[in-house]
XYZ file of C-alpha atoms in Angstrom:
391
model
C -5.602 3.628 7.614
C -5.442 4.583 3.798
C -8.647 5.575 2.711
C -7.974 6.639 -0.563
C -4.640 7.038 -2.971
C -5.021 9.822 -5.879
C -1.376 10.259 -8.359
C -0.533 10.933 -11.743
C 2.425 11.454 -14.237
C 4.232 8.262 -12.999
C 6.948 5.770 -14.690
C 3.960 3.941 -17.061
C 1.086 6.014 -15.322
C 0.055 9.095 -17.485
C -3.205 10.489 -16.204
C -5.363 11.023 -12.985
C -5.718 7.576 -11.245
C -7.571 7.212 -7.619
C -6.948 3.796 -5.628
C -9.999 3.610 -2.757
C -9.609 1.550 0.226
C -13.112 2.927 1.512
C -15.968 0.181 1.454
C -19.310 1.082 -0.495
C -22.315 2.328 1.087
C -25.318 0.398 1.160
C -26.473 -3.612 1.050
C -23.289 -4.546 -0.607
C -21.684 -3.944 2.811
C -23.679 -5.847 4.809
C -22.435 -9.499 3.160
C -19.246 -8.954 3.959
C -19.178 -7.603 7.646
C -15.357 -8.480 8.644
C -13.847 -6.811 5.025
C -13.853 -3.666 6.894
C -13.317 -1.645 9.783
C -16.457 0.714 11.154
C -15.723 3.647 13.064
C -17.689 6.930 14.512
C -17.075 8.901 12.118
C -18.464 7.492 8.538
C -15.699 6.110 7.297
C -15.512 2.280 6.673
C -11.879 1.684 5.370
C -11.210 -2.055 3.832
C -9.093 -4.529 5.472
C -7.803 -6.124 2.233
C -7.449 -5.566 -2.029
C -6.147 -7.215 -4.808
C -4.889 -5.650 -7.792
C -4.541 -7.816 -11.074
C -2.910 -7.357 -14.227
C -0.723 -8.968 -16.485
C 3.018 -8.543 -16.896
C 4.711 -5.121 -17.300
C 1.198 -4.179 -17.236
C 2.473 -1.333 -14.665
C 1.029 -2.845 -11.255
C 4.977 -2.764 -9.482
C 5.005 1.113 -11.133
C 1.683 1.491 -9.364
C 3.388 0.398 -5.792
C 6.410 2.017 -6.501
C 4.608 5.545 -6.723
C 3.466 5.020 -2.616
C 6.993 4.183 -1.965
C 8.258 6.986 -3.779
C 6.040 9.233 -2.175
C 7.132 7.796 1.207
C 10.871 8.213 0.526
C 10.190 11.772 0.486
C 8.947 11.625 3.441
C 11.989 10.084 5.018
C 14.474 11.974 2.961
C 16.329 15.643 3.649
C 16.794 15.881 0.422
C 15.394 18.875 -2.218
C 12.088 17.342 -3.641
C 11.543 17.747 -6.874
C 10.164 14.967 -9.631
C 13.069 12.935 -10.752
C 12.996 11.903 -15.252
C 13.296 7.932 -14.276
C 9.781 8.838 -12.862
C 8.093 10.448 -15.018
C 6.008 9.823 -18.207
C 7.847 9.659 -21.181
C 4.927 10.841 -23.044
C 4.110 13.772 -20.803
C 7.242 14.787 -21.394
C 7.797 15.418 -24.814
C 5.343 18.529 -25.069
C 5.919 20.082 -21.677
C 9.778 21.002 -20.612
C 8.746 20.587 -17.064
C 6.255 18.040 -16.142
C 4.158 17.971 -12.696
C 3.639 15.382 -10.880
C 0.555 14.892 -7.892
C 0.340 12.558 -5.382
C -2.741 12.414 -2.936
C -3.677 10.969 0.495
C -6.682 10.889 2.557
C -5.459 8.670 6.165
C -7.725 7.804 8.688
C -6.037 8.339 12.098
C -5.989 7.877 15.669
C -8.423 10.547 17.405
C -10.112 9.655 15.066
C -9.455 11.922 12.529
C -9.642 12.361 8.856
C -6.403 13.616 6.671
C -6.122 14.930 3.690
C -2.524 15.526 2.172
C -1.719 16.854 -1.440
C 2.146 17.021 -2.791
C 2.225 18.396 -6.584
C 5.786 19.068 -7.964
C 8.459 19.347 -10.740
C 11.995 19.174 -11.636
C 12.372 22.507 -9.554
C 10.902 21.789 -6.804
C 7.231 22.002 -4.630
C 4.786 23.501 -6.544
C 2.446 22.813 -3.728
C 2.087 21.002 -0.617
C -1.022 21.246 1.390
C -2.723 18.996 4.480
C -6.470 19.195 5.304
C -8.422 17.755 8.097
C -12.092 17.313 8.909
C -14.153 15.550 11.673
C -15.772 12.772 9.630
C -16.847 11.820 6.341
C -19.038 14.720 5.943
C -17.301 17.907 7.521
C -16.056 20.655 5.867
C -12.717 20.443 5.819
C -10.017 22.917 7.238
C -6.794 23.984 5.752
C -3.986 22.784 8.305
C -1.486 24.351 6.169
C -0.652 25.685 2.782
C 2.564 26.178 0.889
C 2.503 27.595 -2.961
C 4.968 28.399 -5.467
C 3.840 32.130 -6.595
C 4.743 33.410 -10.080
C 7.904 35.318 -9.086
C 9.155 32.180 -8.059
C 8.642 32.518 -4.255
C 6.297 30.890 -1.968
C 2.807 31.606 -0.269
C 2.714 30.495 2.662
C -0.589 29.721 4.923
C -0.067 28.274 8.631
C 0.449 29.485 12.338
C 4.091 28.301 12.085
C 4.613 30.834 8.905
C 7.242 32.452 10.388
C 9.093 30.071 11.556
C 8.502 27.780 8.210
C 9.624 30.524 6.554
C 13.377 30.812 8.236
C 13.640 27.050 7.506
C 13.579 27.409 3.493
C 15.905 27.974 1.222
C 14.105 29.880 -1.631
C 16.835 29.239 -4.193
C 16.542 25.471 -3.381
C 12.903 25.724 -3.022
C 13.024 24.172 0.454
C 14.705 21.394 1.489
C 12.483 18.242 2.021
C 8.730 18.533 2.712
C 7.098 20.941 4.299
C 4.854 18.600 6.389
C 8.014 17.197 7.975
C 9.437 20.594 9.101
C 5.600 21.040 10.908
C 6.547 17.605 12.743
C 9.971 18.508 13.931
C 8.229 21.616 14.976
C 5.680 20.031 17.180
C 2.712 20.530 15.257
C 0.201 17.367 16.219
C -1.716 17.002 12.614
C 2.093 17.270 10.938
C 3.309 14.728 12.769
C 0.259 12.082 13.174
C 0.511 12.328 9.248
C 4.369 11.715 9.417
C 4.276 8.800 11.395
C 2.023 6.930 9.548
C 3.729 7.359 6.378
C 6.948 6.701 7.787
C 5.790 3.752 10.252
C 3.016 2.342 9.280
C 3.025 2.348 5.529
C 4.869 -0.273 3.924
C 5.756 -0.711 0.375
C 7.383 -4.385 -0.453
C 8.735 -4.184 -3.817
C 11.412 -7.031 -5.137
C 15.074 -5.801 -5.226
C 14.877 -3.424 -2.430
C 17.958 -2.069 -0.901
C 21.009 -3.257 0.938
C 19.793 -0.897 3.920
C 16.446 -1.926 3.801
C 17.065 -5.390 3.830
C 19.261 -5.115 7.155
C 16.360 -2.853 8.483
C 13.653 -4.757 7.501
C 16.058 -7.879 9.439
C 16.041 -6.365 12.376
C 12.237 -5.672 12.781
C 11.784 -9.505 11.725
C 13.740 -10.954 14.114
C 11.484 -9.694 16.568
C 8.112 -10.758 15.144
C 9.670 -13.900 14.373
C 9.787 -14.683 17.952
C 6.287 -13.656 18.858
C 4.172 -17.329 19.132
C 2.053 -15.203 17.150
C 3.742 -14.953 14.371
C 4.152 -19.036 14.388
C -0.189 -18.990 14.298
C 0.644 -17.241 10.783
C 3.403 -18.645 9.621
C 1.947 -22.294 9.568
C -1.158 -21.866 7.370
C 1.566 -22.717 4.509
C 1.642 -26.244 6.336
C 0.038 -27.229 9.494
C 2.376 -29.586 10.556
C 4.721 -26.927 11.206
C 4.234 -26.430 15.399
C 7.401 -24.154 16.019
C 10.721 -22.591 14.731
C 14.242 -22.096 15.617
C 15.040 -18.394 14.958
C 18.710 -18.116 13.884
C 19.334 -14.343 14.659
C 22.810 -14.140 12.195
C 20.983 -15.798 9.514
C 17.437 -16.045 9.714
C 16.423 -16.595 6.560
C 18.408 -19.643 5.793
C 19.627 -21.197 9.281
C 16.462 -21.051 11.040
C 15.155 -24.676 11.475
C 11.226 -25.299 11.435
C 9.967 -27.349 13.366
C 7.300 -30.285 12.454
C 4.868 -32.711 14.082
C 3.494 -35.610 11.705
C 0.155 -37.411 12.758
C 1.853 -39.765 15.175
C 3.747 -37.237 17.393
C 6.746 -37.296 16.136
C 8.814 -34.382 16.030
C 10.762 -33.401 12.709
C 12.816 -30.725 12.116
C 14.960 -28.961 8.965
C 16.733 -25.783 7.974
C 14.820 -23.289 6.242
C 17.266 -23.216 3.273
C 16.587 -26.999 2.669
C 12.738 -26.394 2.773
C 10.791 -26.043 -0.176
C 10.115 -22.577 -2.239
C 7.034 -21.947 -1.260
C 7.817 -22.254 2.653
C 10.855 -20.130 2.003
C 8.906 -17.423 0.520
C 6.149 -17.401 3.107
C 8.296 -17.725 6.008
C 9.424 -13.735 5.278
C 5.582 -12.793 4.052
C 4.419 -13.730 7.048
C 6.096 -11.045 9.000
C 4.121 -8.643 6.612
C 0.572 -10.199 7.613
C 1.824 -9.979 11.621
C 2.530 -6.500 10.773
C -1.184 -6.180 9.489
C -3.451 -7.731 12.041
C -0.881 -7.048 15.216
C 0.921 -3.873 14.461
C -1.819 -2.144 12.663
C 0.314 -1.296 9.276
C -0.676 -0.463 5.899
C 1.206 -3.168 3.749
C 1.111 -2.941 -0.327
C 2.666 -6.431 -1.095
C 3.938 -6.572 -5.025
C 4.323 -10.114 -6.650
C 2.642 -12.196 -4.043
C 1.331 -15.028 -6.389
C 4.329 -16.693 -6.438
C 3.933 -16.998 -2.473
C 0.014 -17.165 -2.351
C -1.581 -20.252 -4.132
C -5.486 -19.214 -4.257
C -5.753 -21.878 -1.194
C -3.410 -20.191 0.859
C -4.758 -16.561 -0.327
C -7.975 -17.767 1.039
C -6.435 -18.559 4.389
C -4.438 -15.194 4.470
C -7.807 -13.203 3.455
C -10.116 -14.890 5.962
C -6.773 -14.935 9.052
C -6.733 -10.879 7.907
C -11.069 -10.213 7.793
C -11.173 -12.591 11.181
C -8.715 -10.275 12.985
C -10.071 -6.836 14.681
C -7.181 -4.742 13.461
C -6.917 -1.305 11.784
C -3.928 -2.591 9.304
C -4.753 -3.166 5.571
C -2.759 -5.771 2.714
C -2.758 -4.906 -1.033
C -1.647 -7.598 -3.252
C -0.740 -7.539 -6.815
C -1.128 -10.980 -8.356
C -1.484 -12.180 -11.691
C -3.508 -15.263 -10.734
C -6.888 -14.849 -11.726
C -8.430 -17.106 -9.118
C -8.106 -14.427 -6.418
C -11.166 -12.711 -8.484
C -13.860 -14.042 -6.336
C -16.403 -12.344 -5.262
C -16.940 -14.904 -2.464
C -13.994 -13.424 -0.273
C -14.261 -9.905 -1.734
C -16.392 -7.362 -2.374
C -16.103 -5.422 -5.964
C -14.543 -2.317 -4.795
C -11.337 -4.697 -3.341
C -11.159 -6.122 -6.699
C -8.598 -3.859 -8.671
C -7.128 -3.520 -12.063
C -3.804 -2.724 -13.980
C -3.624 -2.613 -17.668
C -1.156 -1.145 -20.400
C -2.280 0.050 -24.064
C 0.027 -1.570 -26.277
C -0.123 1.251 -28.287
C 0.725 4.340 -26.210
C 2.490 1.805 -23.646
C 0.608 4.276 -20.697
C -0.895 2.225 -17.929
C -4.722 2.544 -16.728
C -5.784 1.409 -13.218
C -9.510 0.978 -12.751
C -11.603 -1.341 -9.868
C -14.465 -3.978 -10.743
C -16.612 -1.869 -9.409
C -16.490 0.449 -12.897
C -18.198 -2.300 -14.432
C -22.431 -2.349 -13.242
C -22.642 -5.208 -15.336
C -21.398 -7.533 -13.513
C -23.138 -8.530 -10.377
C -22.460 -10.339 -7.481
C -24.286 -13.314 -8.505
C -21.472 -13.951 -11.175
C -19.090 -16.035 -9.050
C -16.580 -16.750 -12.164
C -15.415 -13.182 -12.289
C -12.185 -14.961 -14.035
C -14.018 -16.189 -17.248
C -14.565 -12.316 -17.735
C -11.319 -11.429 -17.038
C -10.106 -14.170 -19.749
C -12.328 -13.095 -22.089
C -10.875 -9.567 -22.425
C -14.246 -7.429 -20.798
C -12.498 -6.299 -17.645
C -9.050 -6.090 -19.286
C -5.763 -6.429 -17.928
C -4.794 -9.380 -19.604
C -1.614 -9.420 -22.135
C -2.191 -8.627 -25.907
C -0.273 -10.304 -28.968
């Protein structure tokens, strides 16, 4: 599970910005018992978030920086920061920006990950993974891998030698140098590889052609889990089955209805309405949550999630003992109730119309208000917490 999310230097996103998935310490907690998952070890990582803002405020740049991250994960290719993806303003007084991206996982064992990735246009400045045996342990240095000022690389690890016949030190290595640990065998390299590669998911509009047919092919078999049914219907409870059309899924499958009296109706997905459309392939990504354990950041979800169905979602997600988390970005402001959540899973995305650089920031920044303000939204409308378009 993601416990906490530190970047900077990305697309709208200038400075140092930390994302925490970790629940508070204290009373707070105790009101909201299912919004988290306890473990042995100190760590009480959220089930759910929501992350507001208003349009182009930079809240699909924020997402897109975890699935940038992941691609390198995935990819062979030299890493190195790309110009689409990096600050125009950081850019015009330094030649070679860096950029830093952050994890700290909770994993199977259990056990407690730290990863840090900073880089530039020529490569790995530094990549380093830390562990420690819960929340309070010191922390050990798994491995270490530096760019040194005659251009070479320090490297710390009991694979050195072998790490170090593996990179090309004109290229400055070839992919990361976590992933080379994994193919190597080592257990902490590879428990952090997996996750990022199978249990993070990024859902951003407009993904790929190869995506899409992958992402097809792991629907098609949570689509015919009943489970997945037991989800699917909270968009409409008449709806008591489906008809999973494996060429064409997402148009040709018929759903399946029952009205009051018994009787049995049925219609094509494509002739369905919007909203039914739309959740039929969200769905998957909530299975994926409570039944599959994943880590699913889900951009643009208020045109899917009224704040009745959201409410359904939450409490289906918080009811379920799981280790999977959802992050939503929404622009509704009726998801910011502190009846469902608590202020830390309350998030923020805002863009200064002057310098046009993003700021992400939770409710919890704000002491003032207090849990016995229900109508969070009237702040948000009335400019205090931000995040809301300017003329």
């Amino acid at each position: 599970m993601l416990i906490r999310y530190r970047f900077n230097n990305f697309c709208s996103f200038l400075g140092d910005y930390e994302f925490s998935m970790e629940a508070p310490r204290g009373k707070v907690k105790k009101r909201y018992p299912d919004n988290y998952v306890a473990d042995d070890l100190g760590m009480n990582p959220l089930k759910t978030a929501v992350v507001v803002g208003e349009n182009a405020g930079g809240k699909s740049n924020f997402m897109a920086s975890l699935k940038y991250l992941k691609s390198l994960f995935s990819d062979n290719d030299m890493v190195r920061s790309f110009i689409p993806y990096v600050n125009a303003s950081s850019r015009e007084n330094n030649e070679n920006p860096v950029q830093f991206f952050e994890m700290e996982l909770l994993l199977k064992g259990p056990k407690i990950y730290r990863y840090i990735l900073e880089i530039d246009a020529t490569g790995i400045i530094c990549e380093e993974l830390y562990f420690r045996k819960n929340r309070s342990g010191v922390e050990k240095n798994l491995f270490s891998f530096k760019r040194n000022k005659a251009g070479g690389y320090d490297i710390s690890s009991d694979e050195k030698n072998r790490l170090a016949s593996l990179i090309d030190s004109k290229q400055r290595g070839i992919g990361l140098i976590i992933t080379k640990l994994a193919i190597l065998g080592d257990e902490n390299a590879l428990a952090v590889t997996e996750w990022v590669n199978d249990s993070l998911s990024v859902e951003l509009p407009g993904s790929s052609e190869q995506d899409a047919l992958r992402k097809r092919s792991t629907d098609l078999e949570i689509m015919k889990d009943s489970r997945y049914v037991e989800i699917f219907r909270m968009v409409d409870y008449s709806i008591c089955g489906v008809q999973i059309d494996e060429e064409k899924p997402y148009s040709k499958t018929v759903i399946i209805r029952r009205d009051k009296d018994g009787r049995i109706m049925k219609r094509e997905l494509s002739m369905d309405s919007a909203g039914v459309r739309e959740f039929f392939k969200w769905a998957v990504q909530i299975f994926q949550v409570v039944y599959e354990n994943k880590t699913v950041f889900a951009d643009e979800m208020d045109r899917v999630l009224n704040p009745i169905l959201s409410d359904r979602v939450i409490a289906f997600i918080n009811g379920k003992r799981h280790h999977g988390q959802f992050i939503f970005s929404t622009h509704n402001v009726l998801h910011l109730n502190l009846a469902t959540y608590m202020k830390e899973q309350i998030y923020f995305i805002t863009k200064d119309k002057d310098t046009l650089i993003s700021d992400l920031y939770s409710l919890a920044d704000f002491p003032e208000v207090r849990y016995e303000n229900t109508k969070i939204y009237e702040f948000y409308m009335k400019g205090i917490l931000g995040g809301t378009a300017y003329e």
